[in-house]
Every structure is written in C-alpha cells, then in structure tokens.
Coordinates of N, CA, C and O in Angstrom, one line a residue:
T18 N 12.0 -38.8 36.1 CA 12.9 -38.0 36.9 C 12.1 -36.9 37.5 O 11.1 -36.5 37.0
R19 N 12.7 -36.4 38.6 CA 12.0 -35.2 39.2 C 12.7 -33.9 38.8 O 12.2 -32.8 39.2
I20 N 13.8 -34.0 38.1 CA 14.5 -32.8 37.8 C 13.8 -32.0 36.6 O 13.7 -32.5 35.5
P21 N 13.4 -30.8 36.9 CA 12.6 -30.0 35.9 C 13.4 -29.8 34.6 O 12.8 -29.9 33.5
K22 N 14.7 -29.6 34.7 CA 15.4 -29.3 33.4 C 15.5 -30.6 32.6 O 15.4 -30.5 31.3
V23 N 15.6 -31.7 33.2 CA 15.7 -33.0 32.4 C 14.3 -33.2 31.8 O 14.2 -33.6 30.6
K24 N 13.2 -33.0 32.5 CA 11.9 -33.1 32.0 C 11.7 -32.2 30.8 O 11.2 -32.6 29.7
S25 N 12.2 -31.0 30.9 CA 12.1 -30.0 29.8 C 12.9 -30.5 28.5 O 12.4 -30.4 27.4
I26 N 14.1 -31.0 28.8 CA 14.9 -31.5 27.7 C 14.2 -32.7 27.0 O 14.2 -32.8 25.8
V27 N 13.6 -33.6 27.8 CA 12.9 -34.8 27.2 C 11.7 -34.3 26.4 O 11.5 -34.8 25.3
Q28 N 11.0 -33.4 26.9 CA 9.8 -32.9 26.2 C 10.2 -32.2 24.9 O 9.6 -32.4 23.9
D29 N 11.3 -31.4 24.9 CA 11.8 -30.8 23.7 C 12.3 -31.8 22.7 O 12.0 -31.7 21.5
Y30 N 13.0 -32.8 23.2 CA 13.6 -33.9 22.3 C 12.5 -34.6 21.6 O 12.6 -35.0 20.4
F31 N 11.4 -34.9 22.3 CA 10.3 -35.7 21.8 C 9.1 -34.8 21.3 O 8.0 -35.2 21.3
F32 N 9.5 -33.6 20.8 CA 8.6 -32.7 20.2 C 7.4 -32.3 21.1 O 6.2 -32.5 20.7
D33 N 7.7 -31.9 22.3 CA 6.7 -31.3 23.2 C 5.6 -32.3 23.6 O 4.5 -32.0 23.8
V34 N 6.0 -33.6 23.7 CA 5.0 -34.6 24.2 C 4.8 -34.4 25.7 O 5.7 -33.9 26.4
H35 N 3.7 -34.7 26.2 CA 3.4 -34.5 27.7 C 4.1 -35.7 28.5 O 3.9 -36.8 28.1
I36 N 4.7 -35.3 29.5 CA 5.4 -36.3 30.4 C 4.4 -36.7 31.5 O 3.8 -35.9 32.2
N37 N 4.2 -38.0 31.7 CA 3.3 -38.6 32.7 C 4.0 -38.5 34.0 O 5.0 -39.1 34.3
N38 N 3.4 -37.7 34.9 CA 4.0 -37.6 36.3 C 3.1 -38.3 37.3 O 3.3 -38.0 38.5
S39 N 2.3 -39.2 36.9 CA 1.4 -39.9 37.8 C 2.1 -40.9 38.7 O 1.5 -41.4 39.7
I40 N 3.3 -41.4 38.3 CA 4.0 -42.4 39.1 C 5.2 -41.7 39.8 O 6.0 -41.0 39.1
N41 N 5.4 -42.0 41.0 CA 6.6 -41.4 41.7 C 7.9 -42.1 41.1 O 8.0 -43.3 41.1
P42 N 8.8 -41.3 40.6 CA 10.0 -41.8 40.0 C 10.8 -42.8 40.9 O 11.4 -43.7 40.4
D43 N 10.8 -42.5 42.2 CA 11.5 -43.4 43.1 C 10.9 -44.8 43.2 O 11.5 -45.7 43.6
E44 N 9.6 -44.9 42.8 CA 8.9 -46.2 43.0 C 8.7 -46.9 41.7 O 8.3 -48.1 41.7
T45 N 9.1 -46.4 40.5 CA 8.8 -47.0 39.2 C 9.6 -48.3 39.1 O 9.0 -49.3 38.6
V46 N 10.8 -48.4 39.5 CA 11.6 -49.6 39.4 C 11.0 -50.7 40.3 O 10.9 -51.8 39.9
A47 N 10.5 -50.3 41.5 CA 9.9 -51.2 42.4 C 8.6 -51.8 41.8 O 8.3 -53.0 41.9
Y48 N 7.8 -50.9 41.2 CA 6.6 -51.4 40.5 C 6.9 -52.4 39.5 O 6.3 -53.5 39.4
G49 N 7.9 -52.1 38.6 CA 8.2 -53.0 37.5 C 8.7 -54.3 38.1 O 8.4 -55.4 37.6
A50 N 9.6 -54.3 39.1 CA 10.1 -55.5 39.7 C 9.0 -56.3 40.3 O 9.0 -57.6 40.2
A51 N 8.1 -55.7 41.0 CA 6.9 -56.4 41.6 C 6.1 -57.1 40.6 O 5.7 -58.3 40.7
I52 N 5.8 -56.4 39.5 CA 5.0 -57.0 38.4 C 5.7 -58.2 37.8 O 5.2 -59.2 37.5
Q53 N 7.0 -58.0 37.5 CA 7.8 -59.1 36.9 C 7.9 -60.3 37.8 O 7.7 -61.4 37.4
A54 N 8.0 -60.1 39.1 CA 8.1 -61.2 40.1 C 6.7 -61.9 40.1 O 6.7 -63.2 40.1
A55 N 5.6 -61.2 40.1 CA 4.3 -61.8 40.1 C 4.1 -62.6 38.8 O 3.6 -63.7 38.8
K56 N 4.6 -62.1 37.7 CA 4.4 -62.8 36.4 C 5.3 -64.1 36.4 O 4.9 -65.1 35.9
L57 N 6.5 -64.0 36.9 CA 7.4 -65.2 37.0 C 6.8 -66.2 37.9 O 7.0 -67.4 37.7
L58 N 6.1 -65.8 39.0 CA 5.5 -66.8 39.9 C 4.2 -67.2 39.4 O 3.5 -68.0 40.1
K59 N 3.8 -66.7 38.2 CA 2.5 -67.1 37.6 C 1.3 -66.8 38.5 O 0.4 -67.6 38.7
Q60 N 1.3 -65.6 39.1 CA 0.2 -65.2 40.0 C -1.0 -64.9 39.1 O -0.9 -64.3 38.0
D61 N -2.2 -65.3 39.5 CA -3.4 -65.1 38.7 C -4.0 -63.7 39.1 O -4.2 -63.5 40.3
S62 N -4.1 -62.9 38.1 CA -4.7 -61.5 38.4 C -5.1 -60.9 37.1 O -4.4 -61.0 36.1
D63 N -6.3 -60.3 37.1 CA -6.8 -59.6 36.0 C -5.9 -58.4 35.6 O -5.7 -58.1 34.5
I64 N -5.3 -57.8 36.6 CA -4.5 -56.6 36.4 C -3.2 -57.1 35.7 O -2.8 -56.5 34.7
L65 N -2.6 -58.2 36.1 CA -1.4 -58.7 35.5 C -1.6 -59.1 34.0 O -0.7 -59.1 33.2
D66 N -2.8 -59.6 33.7 CA -3.1 -60.0 32.3 C -3.0 -58.8 31.4 O -2.8 -59.0 30.2
D67 N -3.3 -57.6 31.9 CA -3.3 -56.5 31.0 C -1.9 -55.8 30.9 O -1.8 -54.8 30.2
V68 N -0.9 -56.3 31.7 CA 0.4 -55.6 31.7 C 1.4 -56.5 31.0 O 1.5 -57.7 31.2
I69 N 2.2 -55.8 30.1 CA 3.2 -56.5 29.4 C 4.5 -55.8 29.8 O 4.6 -54.6 29.5
L70 N 5.5 -56.5 30.3 CA 6.8 -55.9 30.5 C 7.8 -56.5 29.5 O 7.8 -57.7 29.3
M71 N 8.6 -55.6 28.9 CA 9.5 -56.1 27.9 C 10.9 -55.5 28.3 O 11.0 -54.4 28.6
D72 N 11.9 -56.4 28.2 CA 13.3 -55.9 28.3 C 13.7 -55.7 26.9 O 13.4 -56.4 26.0
I73 N 14.6 -54.7 26.7 CA 15.1 -54.4 25.4 C 16.6 -54.2 25.6 O 17.2 -54.0 26.7
T74 N 17.3 -54.2 24.5 CA 18.8 -54.0 24.5 C 19.0 -52.4 24.5 O 18.4 -51.7 23.6
P75 N 19.8 -51.9 25.4 CA 20.0 -50.5 25.4 C 20.9 -50.0 24.3 O 20.8 -48.8 24.0
F76 N 21.7 -50.8 23.8 CA 22.7 -50.4 22.7 C 22.7 -51.5 21.7 O 22.3 -52.7 21.9
S77 N 23.1 -51.1 20.5 CA 23.3 -52.1 19.4 C 24.5 -53.0 19.8 O 25.4 -52.6 20.4
L78 N 24.4 -54.2 19.4 CA 25.5 -55.2 19.6 C 26.0 -55.8 18.3 O 25.2 -56.0 17.4
G79 N 27.3 -55.9 18.2 CA 27.8 -56.4 16.9 C 29.3 -56.7 17.1 O 29.8 -56.8 18.2
I80 N 29.9 -57.0 15.9 CA 31.3 -57.3 15.9 C 32.1 -56.4 15.0 O 31.4 -55.6 14.2
N81 N 33.4 -56.4 15.0 CA 34.2 -55.6 14.1 C 34.3 -56.2 12.8 O 34.4 -57.4 12.7
I82 N 34.3 -55.4 11.8 CA 34.7 -55.9 10.4 C 35.8 -55.0 9.9 O 35.8 -53.8 10.2
I83 N 36.7 -55.6 9.2 CA 37.8 -54.8 8.7 C 37.3 -54.0 7.5 O 36.6 -54.4 6.7
N84 N 37.8 -52.7 7.6 CA 37.4 -51.7 6.6 C 38.3 -51.9 5.4 O 39.5 -51.6 5.5
E85 N 37.7 -52.2 4.3 CA 38.5 -52.4 3.1 C 38.4 -51.2 2.1 O 38.7 -51.3 0.9
S86 N 37.9 -50.1 2.6 CA 37.7 -49.0 1.7 C 39.0 -48.3 1.3 O 39.9 -48.3 2.0
D87 N 39.0 -47.8 0.1 CA 40.2 -47.1 -0.4 C 40.2 -45.6 0.1 O 41.2 -44.9 -0.1
D88 N 39.1 -45.2 0.7 CA 39.0 -43.8 1.2 C 40.0 -43.6 2.4 O 39.7 -44.2 3.4
E89 N 41.0 -42.8 2.2 CA 42.0 -42.7 3.3 C 41.4 -42.2 4.6 O 41.8 -42.6 5.7
K90 N 40.4 -41.3 4.5 CA 39.8 -40.7 5.7 C 39.1 -41.9 6.5 O 39.1 -41.9 7.7
I91 N 38.4 -42.8 5.8 CA 37.7 -43.9 6.4 C 38.8 -44.8 7.0 O 38.6 -45.3 8.1
Q92 N 39.8 -45.1 6.3 CA 40.9 -46.0 6.8 C 41.5 -45.5 8.1 O 41.8 -46.3 9.0
E93 N 41.6 -44.2 8.2 CA 42.2 -43.6 9.4 C 41.4 -43.9 10.6 O 41.9 -44.1 11.7
K94 N 40.1 -43.9 10.5 CA 39.1 -44.1 11.6 C 39.1 -45.5 12.1 O 38.9 -45.8 13.3
G95 N 39.4 -46.5 11.3 CA 39.5 -47.9 11.8 C 38.4 -48.8 11.3 O 37.7 -48.5 10.4
D96 N 38.4 -49.9 12.0 CA 37.4 -51.0 11.6 C 36.0 -50.5 11.9 O 35.7 -49.7 12.8
L97 N 35.1 -51.1 11.1 CA 33.6 -50.7 11.3 C 32.9 -51.7 12.1 O 33.4 -52.9 12.3
M98 N 31.8 -51.3 12.7 CA 31.0 -52.2 13.5 C 29.9 -52.8 12.7 O 29.2 -52.0 12.1
S99 N 29.8 -54.1 12.6 CA 28.7 -54.7 12.0 C 27.7 -55.1 13.0 O 27.9 -55.9 13.9
V100 N 26.5 -54.4 13.0 CA 25.5 -54.6 14.0 C 24.7 -55.8 13.7 O 24.2 -56.0 12.6
I101 N 24.6 -56.7 14.7 CA 23.8 -57.9 14.6 C 22.5 -57.8 15.3 O 21.5 -58.1 14.8
I102 N 22.5 -57.2 16.5 CA 21.3 -56.9 17.2 C 21.2 -55.4 17.4 O 22.0 -54.8 18.1
P103 N 20.2 -54.8 16.7 CA 20.1 -53.4 16.8 C 19.6 -52.9 18.2 O 18.9 -53.7 18.9
R104 N 19.9 -51.7 18.5 CA 19.4 -51.1 19.8 C 17.9 -51.2 19.9 O 17.2 -51.1 18.8
H105 N 17.4 -51.3 21.1 CA 15.9 -51.4 21.4 C 15.3 -52.7 20.9 O 14.1 -52.8 20.7
S106 N 16.1 -53.7 20.6 CA 15.5 -55.0 20.2 C 14.9 -55.7 21.5 O 15.5 -55.6 22.6
K107 N 13.8 -56.4 21.4 CA 13.2 -57.1 22.5 C 14.0 -58.3 22.9 O 14.6 -59.0 22.1
I108 N 14.1 -58.5 24.2 CA 14.8 -59.6 24.8 C 13.8 -60.6 25.3 O 12.8 -60.2 25.9
P109 N 13.9 -61.9 25.1 CA 15.0 -62.6 24.5 C 15.1 -62.5 23.0 O 14.0 -62.3 22.4
I110 N 16.3 -62.7 22.4 CA 16.4 -62.5 21.0 C 17.6 -63.4 20.5 O 18.5 -63.6 21.3
K111 N 17.5 -63.8 19.3 CA 18.6 -64.6 18.7 C 18.7 -64.2 17.2 O 17.7 -64.3 16.5
K112 N 19.9 -63.8 16.8 CA 20.1 -63.4 15.4 C 21.5 -63.9 14.9 O 22.5 -63.9 15.7
T113 N 21.5 -64.2 13.6 CA 22.8 -64.7 13.0 C 23.1 -63.9 11.8 O 22.2 -63.5 11.0
D114 N 24.4 -63.6 11.6 CA 24.8 -63.0 10.4 C 26.0 -63.7 9.8 O 26.7 -64.5 10.5
N115 N 26.2 -63.6 8.5 CA 27.3 -64.4 7.8 C 28.5 -63.5 7.5 O 28.3 -62.3 7.1
Y116 N 29.7 -64.0 7.6 CA 30.9 -63.3 7.4 C 31.9 -64.2 6.6 O 31.6 -65.4 6.4
Q117 N 33.0 -63.7 6.2 CA 34.0 -64.4 5.5 C 35.4 -63.9 5.8 O 35.5 -62.8 6.3
T118 N 36.4 -64.7 5.5 CA 37.8 -64.2 5.7 C 38.1 -63.1 4.8 O 37.6 -62.9 3.7
V119 N 39.1 -62.2 5.3 CA 39.5 -61.1 4.5 C 40.9 -61.2 4.0 O 41.4 -60.3 3.2
C120 N 41.7 -62.2 4.4 CA 43.1 -62.4 4.0 C 43.2 -63.8 3.4 O 42.5 -64.7 3.8
D121 N 44.2 -63.9 2.5 CA 44.5 -65.2 1.9 C 45.1 -66.1 3.0 O 46.0 -65.6 3.8
F122 N 44.7 -67.3 3.1 CA 45.3 -68.3 4.0 C 45.3 -67.9 5.5 O 46.3 -68.1 6.2
Q123 N 44.2 -67.3 5.9 CA 44.1 -66.9 7.3 C 44.1 -68.2 8.2 O 43.5 -69.2 7.8
K124 N 44.8 -68.2 9.3 CA 44.8 -69.3 10.2 C 43.7 -69.3 11.3 O 43.4 -70.3 11.9
S125 N 43.2 -68.1 11.6 CA 42.2 -67.9 12.6 C 41.3 -66.7 12.3 O 41.6 -65.9 11.5
I126 N 40.2 -66.7 13.0 CA 39.3 -65.5 12.9 C 39.0 -65.0 14.3 O 38.6 -65.8 15.2
K127 N 39.3 -63.7 14.5 CA 39.1 -63.1 15.8 C 37.7 -62.4 15.8 O 37.4 -61.7 14.8
V128 N 37.0 -62.7 16.8 CA 35.6 -62.1 16.9 C 35.7 -61.2 18.1 O 35.8 -61.7 19.2
D129 N 35.6 -59.9 17.9 CA 35.5 -58.9 19.0 C 34.0 -58.5 19.1 O 33.4 -58.1 18.1
V130 N 33.5 -58.5 20.3 CA 32.1 -58.2 20.5 C 32.0 -56.8 21.1 O 32.6 -56.5 22.1
Y131 N 31.2 -56.0 20.5 CA 31.0 -54.6 20.9 C 29.6 -54.2 21.1 O 28.7 -54.8 20.6
E132 N 29.4 -53.2 22.0 CA 28.1 -52.5 22.1 C 28.3 -51.0 21.9 O 29.4 -50.5 22.2
G133 N 27.3 -50.4 21.2 CA 27.4 -49.0 21.0 C 26.7 -48.6 19.7 O 26.2 -49.4 19.0
E134 N 26.7 -47.3 19.5 CA 26.0 -46.7 18.4 C 26.8 -46.1 17.3 O 26.4 -45.6 16.3
N135 N 28.2 -46.1 17.5 CA 29.1 -45.5 16.6 C 29.4 -46.5 15.5 O 29.5 -47.7 15.8
K136 N 29.6 -46.0 14.3 CA 29.9 -47.0 13.2 C 31.4 -47.5 13.3 O 31.7 -48.5 12.6
Y137 N 32.2 -46.8 14.0 CA 33.6 -47.3 14.2 C 33.8 -48.0 15.5 O 33.4 -47.4 16.6
V138 N 34.4 -49.1 15.5 CA 34.5 -49.9 16.8 C 35.3 -49.2 17.8 O 35.1 -49.4 19.0
K139 N 36.3 -48.4 17.4 CA 37.1 -47.7 18.4 C 36.3 -46.8 19.3 O 36.8 -46.5 20.4
D140 N 35.2 -46.4 18.9 CA 34.3 -45.5 19.6 C 33.2 -46.2 20.4 O 32.4 -45.6 21.0
N141 N 33.2 -47.5 20.3 CA 32.2 -48.3 21.0 C 32.9 -49.1 22.2 O 34.1 -49.0 22.4
H142 N 32.1 -49.8 22.9 CA 32.6 -50.5 24.1 C 32.9 -52.0 23.8 O 31.9 -52.7 23.4
L143 N 34.1 -52.4 24.0 CA 34.4 -53.8 23.8 C 33.9 -54.7 24.9 O 34.3 -54.4 26.1
L144 N 33.1 -55.7 24.7 CA 32.6 -56.5 25.7 C 33.4 -57.8 25.9 O 33.5 -58.3 27.0
G145 N 34.0 -58.2 24.8 CA 34.8 -59.4 24.9 C 35.3 -59.9 23.6 O 34.8 -59.4 22.5
S146 N 36.1 -60.9 23.5 CA 36.6 -61.4 22.2 C 37.0 -62.9 22.3 O 37.3 -63.4 23.4
F147 N 37.0 -63.6 21.2 CA 37.4 -65.0 21.1 C 37.9 -65.2 19.7 O 37.7 -64.4 18.8
R148 N 38.5 -66.4 19.5 CA 39.0 -66.8 18.2 C 38.5 -68.1 17.7 O 38.3 -69.1 18.5
L149 N 38.3 -68.2 16.4 CA 38.1 -69.5 15.7 C 39.5 -69.9 15.2 O 40.1 -69.1 14.4
V150 N 40.1 -71.0 15.6 CA 41.4 -71.4 15.2 C 41.4 -72.7 14.3 O 40.4 -73.4 14.3
D151 N 42.4 -72.9 13.6 CA 42.6 -74.0 12.7 C 41.5 -74.1 11.6 O 41.0 -75.2 11.3
I152 N 41.1 -72.9 11.1 CA 40.2 -72.9 10.0 C 40.9 -73.3 8.7 O 42.1 -73.3 8.6
P153 N 40.1 -73.7 7.7 CA 40.8 -74.1 6.4 C 41.6 -73.0 5.8 O 41.2 -71.8 5.9
L154 N 42.8 -73.3 5.3 CA 43.6 -72.3 4.7 C 43.2 -72.1 3.3 O 43.6 -72.9 2.4
K155 N 42.4 -71.1 3.0 CA 41.9 -70.8 1.7 C 42.1 -69.3 1.4 O 42.5 -68.5 2.2
K156 N 41.8 -68.9 0.1 CA 41.9 -67.5 -0.3 C 40.8 -66.7 0.4 O 39.8 -67.2 0.9
A157 N 41.1 -65.4 0.5 CA 40.2 -64.5 1.1 C 38.8 -64.6 0.6 O 38.6 -64.8 -0.7
G158 N 37.8 -64.7 1.4 CA 36.4 -64.8 1.0 C 35.9 -66.2 0.9 O 34.7 -66.5 0.8
E159 N 36.8 -67.2 0.8 CA 36.4 -68.6 0.6 C 36.0 -69.3 1.9 O 35.2 -70.3 1.8
V160 N 36.5 -68.8 3.0 CA 36.1 -69.4 4.3 C 34.9 -68.6 4.9 O 35.0 -67.4 5.1
K161 N 33.8 -69.3 5.0 CA 32.6 -68.6 5.5 C 32.3 -69.0 7.0 O 32.5 -70.1 7.3
D162 N 31.8 -68.0 7.7 CA 31.4 -68.3 9.1 C 30.1 -67.6 9.5 O 29.8 -66.6 8.9
D163 N 29.4 -68.2 10.4 CA 28.2 -67.6 10.9 C 28.4 -67.2 12.3 O 29.0 -67.9 13.1
V164 N 28.0 -65.9 12.6 CA 28.1 -65.4 14.0 C 26.7 -65.2 14.5 O 25.9 -64.5 13.9
T165 N 26.4 -65.8 15.6 CA 25.1 -65.8 16.3 C 25.2 -65.1 17.6 O 26.0 -65.4 18.4
F166 N 24.3 -64.1 17.8 CA 24.2 -63.4 19.0 C 22.9 -63.8 19.6 O 21.8 -63.8 19.0
E167 N 22.9 -64.2 20.9 CA 21.7 -64.7 21.6 C 21.7 -64.0 23.0 O 22.6 -64.2 23.7
I168 N 20.6 -63.4 23.3 CA 20.4 -62.8 24.6 C 19.2 -63.5 25.2 O 18.1 -63.5 24.7
D169 N 19.4 -64.2 26.4 CA 18.3 -64.9 27.0 C 17.5 -64.0 27.9 O 17.7 -62.8 28.0
A170 N 16.4 -64.6 28.5 CA 15.5 -63.8 29.4 C 16.2 -63.2 30.6 O 15.7 -62.2 31.1
N171 N 17.4 -63.7 31.0 CA 18.1 -63.2 32.1 C 19.1 -62.1 31.6 O 19.9 -61.6 32.5
G172 N 19.2 -61.8 30.4 CA 20.1 -60.8 29.9 C 21.5 -61.3 29.6 O 22.4 -60.5 29.4
I173 N 21.7 -62.6 29.6 CA 23.0 -63.1 29.3 C 23.2 -63.2 27.8 O 22.4 -63.8 27.1
L174 N 24.3 -62.6 27.4 CA 24.6 -62.6 25.9 C 25.6 -63.7 25.6 O 26.6 -63.8 26.3
T175 N 25.2 -64.5 24.7 CA 26.1 -65.6 24.2 C 26.4 -65.3 22.7 O 25.5 -65.1 21.9
V176 N 27.7 -65.2 22.3 CA 28.1 -65.0 21.0 C 28.8 -66.2 20.5 O 29.8 -66.7 21.1
R177 N 28.4 -66.8 19.4 CA 28.9 -68.1 18.9 C 29.3 -67.9 17.4 O 28.5 -67.3 16.7
A178 N 30.5 -68.3 17.0 CA 30.9 -68.3 15.6 C 31.2 -69.7 15.2 O 31.8 -70.5 15.9
V179 N 30.7 -70.0 14.0 CA 30.8 -71.4 13.4 C 31.4 -71.3 12.0 O 30.8 -70.6 11.2
E180 N 32.5 -71.9 11.7 CA 33.0 -72.0 10.4 C 32.2 -73.1 9.7 O 32.0 -74.2 10.2
R181 N 31.7 -72.7 8.5 CA 30.7 -73.6 7.9 C 31.2 -75.0 7.3 O 30.5 -76.0 7.5
S182 N 32.3 -75.0 6.7 CA 32.7 -76.2 6.0 C 33.1 -77.4 7.0 O 32.8 -78.5 6.8
L183 N 33.8 -77.0 8.1 CA 34.3 -78.1 9.0 C 33.5 -78.0 10.3 O 33.7 -78.9 11.2
G184 N 32.7 -77.0 10.5 CA 31.9 -76.9 11.8 C 32.7 -76.5 13.0 O 32.3 -76.6 14.1
I185 N 33.9 -75.9 12.7 CA 34.8 -75.4 13.8 C 34.0 -74.3 14.5 O 33.5 -73.4 13.8
N186 N 33.9 -74.3 15.8 CA 33.1 -73.3 16.5 C 33.8 -72.9 17.9 O 34.5 -73.6 18.4
N187 N 33.4 -71.7 18.3 CA 33.8 -71.2 19.6 C 32.7 -70.2 20.0 O 32.0 -69.7 19.2
Y188 N 32.7 -69.9 21.3 CA 31.7 -68.9 21.8 C 32.2 -68.2 23.1 O 33.2 -68.6 23.7
I189 N 31.5 -67.1 23.4 CA 31.8 -66.4 24.6 C 30.4 -66.1 25.3 O 29.4 -65.8 24.6
K190 N 30.4 -66.1 26.6 CA 29.2 -65.6 27.3 C 29.6 -64.3 28.1 O 30.6 -64.3 28.7
I191 N 28.7 -63.4 28.0 CA 28.9 -62.1 28.6 C 27.8 -61.8 29.6 O 26.6 -61.8 29.2
I192 N 28.1 -61.7 30.9 CA 27.2 -61.6 31.9 C 27.4 -60.3 32.7 O 28.5 -60.0 33.2
N193 N 26.3 -59.5 32.8 CA 26.3 -58.2 33.6 C 27.6 -57.4 33.4 O 28.3 -57.0 34.3
D194 N 27.9 -57.0 32.1 CA 29.0 -56.2 31.9 C 28.7 -54.8 32.3 O 27.6 -54.3 32.2
K195 N 29.7 -54.0 32.8 CA 29.4 -52.7 33.3 C 29.1 -51.7 32.1 O 28.3 -50.8 32.3
G196 N 29.6 -51.9 31.0 CA 29.3 -51.1 29.8 C 29.8 -49.6 29.9 O 30.8 -49.4 30.6
F197 N 29.1 -48.7 29.3 CA 29.5 -47.3 29.3 C 29.2 -46.6 30.6 O 28.3 -47.0 31.3
N198 N 29.9 -45.5 30.8 CA 29.5 -44.6 31.9 C 28.6 -43.6 31.4 O 28.4 -43.5 30.2
K199 N 28.0 -42.7 32.2 CA 27.0 -41.8 31.8 C 27.5 -40.8 30.7 O 26.8 -40.6 29.7
E200 N 28.7 -40.3 30.8 CA 29.2 -39.4 29.7 C 29.4 -40.1 28.4 O 29.1 -39.6 27.4
E201 N 29.9 -41.4 28.5 CA 30.1 -42.1 27.2 C 28.7 -42.5 26.6 O 28.7 -42.5 25.4
I202 N 27.7 -42.7 27.4 CA 26.4 -43.0 26.8 C 25.9 -41.8 26.0 O 25.5 -42.0 24.8
I203 N 25.9 -40.6 26.6 CA 25.5 -39.4 25.9 C 26.3 -39.2 24.6 O 25.7 -38.9 23.6
E204 N 27.6 -39.3 24.7 CA 28.5 -39.1 23.6 C 28.2 -40.1 22.5 O 28.1 -39.8 21.3
N205 N 28.1 -41.4 22.9 CA 27.9 -42.4 21.9 C 26.6 -42.3 21.1 O 26.5 -42.5 19.9
I206 N 25.5 -41.9 21.8 CA 24.2 -41.7 21.2 C 24.2 -40.5 20.3 O 23.6 -40.5 19.2
N207 N 24.9 -39.4 20.7 CA 24.9 -38.2 19.9 C 25.8 -38.3 18.7 O 25.6 -37.5 17.8
N208 N 26.7 -39.2 18.7 CA 27.6 -39.3 17.5 C 27.0 -40.1 16.5 O 26.9 -40.8 15.9

C-alpha cells in the first residue's frame, strides 16, 4: 500500500519489521499474474526457476457441528465451526475429517460450509449447504460420515460427504464466492 498510516499499522503489528517499498503497489498484482502466466505456459527462464508463487486460503474453511455443551453461555452462542482447512493453507489442498450423527434415528445429515475465523458459525460466512439423505436409522453416534474439502489449482472448493456403511454421498462445488466485505474481514480476524 502507499498509505503511510496503513504501513505504520503493519509495521507495529509485525513488531517493527521493515516494509519493502521496492515494488510499486499498483504493479504487484500485474507482476504476479505475469509470472504465473509464464509458469503456466512453461516458459524457460532462469528467473522463473527461482520464483515460487503459492496461493493460500485467506480464511479457515469448515462445517458446523452441534454444540452439546451443558454450559448455558456456550449454548446461547450456537453451533461451533469445525475447521477442516485452516487459514493460510497452500492451494491445491485436500483434507478429510470424520463426523457422526448427534440424534437417535436421524434421517439426514445437513452439511453447512463456512469460511471464517470465529469459533461460532453464526459469526462466519455461509458458503453453501447440502444434505445426505436416506442414511441408516441408528442411534446417535453410530452413523459415521467423512467430510472432504478439496480446493483445486483454480480455487474451486468441492465439499463431499460420504456415509461410511452404505456409501451414500453428496457434494457441493463453490466457485468464486464473494465472501466477507472489508469490515467483516477485520471484525472476523480480530474476534
């Protein structure tokens, strides 16, 4: 950035590290895009061999889990977010986590996909949701399912849930979601 106050805040936040001003802020995105294009086109260059560009996830990604705590204060706040892909993970990435039913004889499992840094889903951004239906009717905890988050090189998020015993599955693809606005980003990271 060119804004002196923002530079000062960044320096203070990162314990007075020196900010590199050798690149024009207006041109940095263009430089990165040009390098990425050259790498995708497999251009031969000694300069490109020394450069590594990595995409990362700007926010943690996960699903909601029902809060079963007896603590009334926690119950008031709502369901918790179970993070599957932590913030700043390198893209492409694929991670799976295991879950189970929370009620006796559940007929379906709803998977809500969130991004954000707050431990309560109500304070994070809902990206999408889907259901696993016609799952086995068993007691709470007996039906197991695997939820897999995969982000490809194009930044497309695919979330898939698979019930283990019968292989019932469903998925959602999330492409270029708008996500948080600037105020929500600051508030989400600070909370």
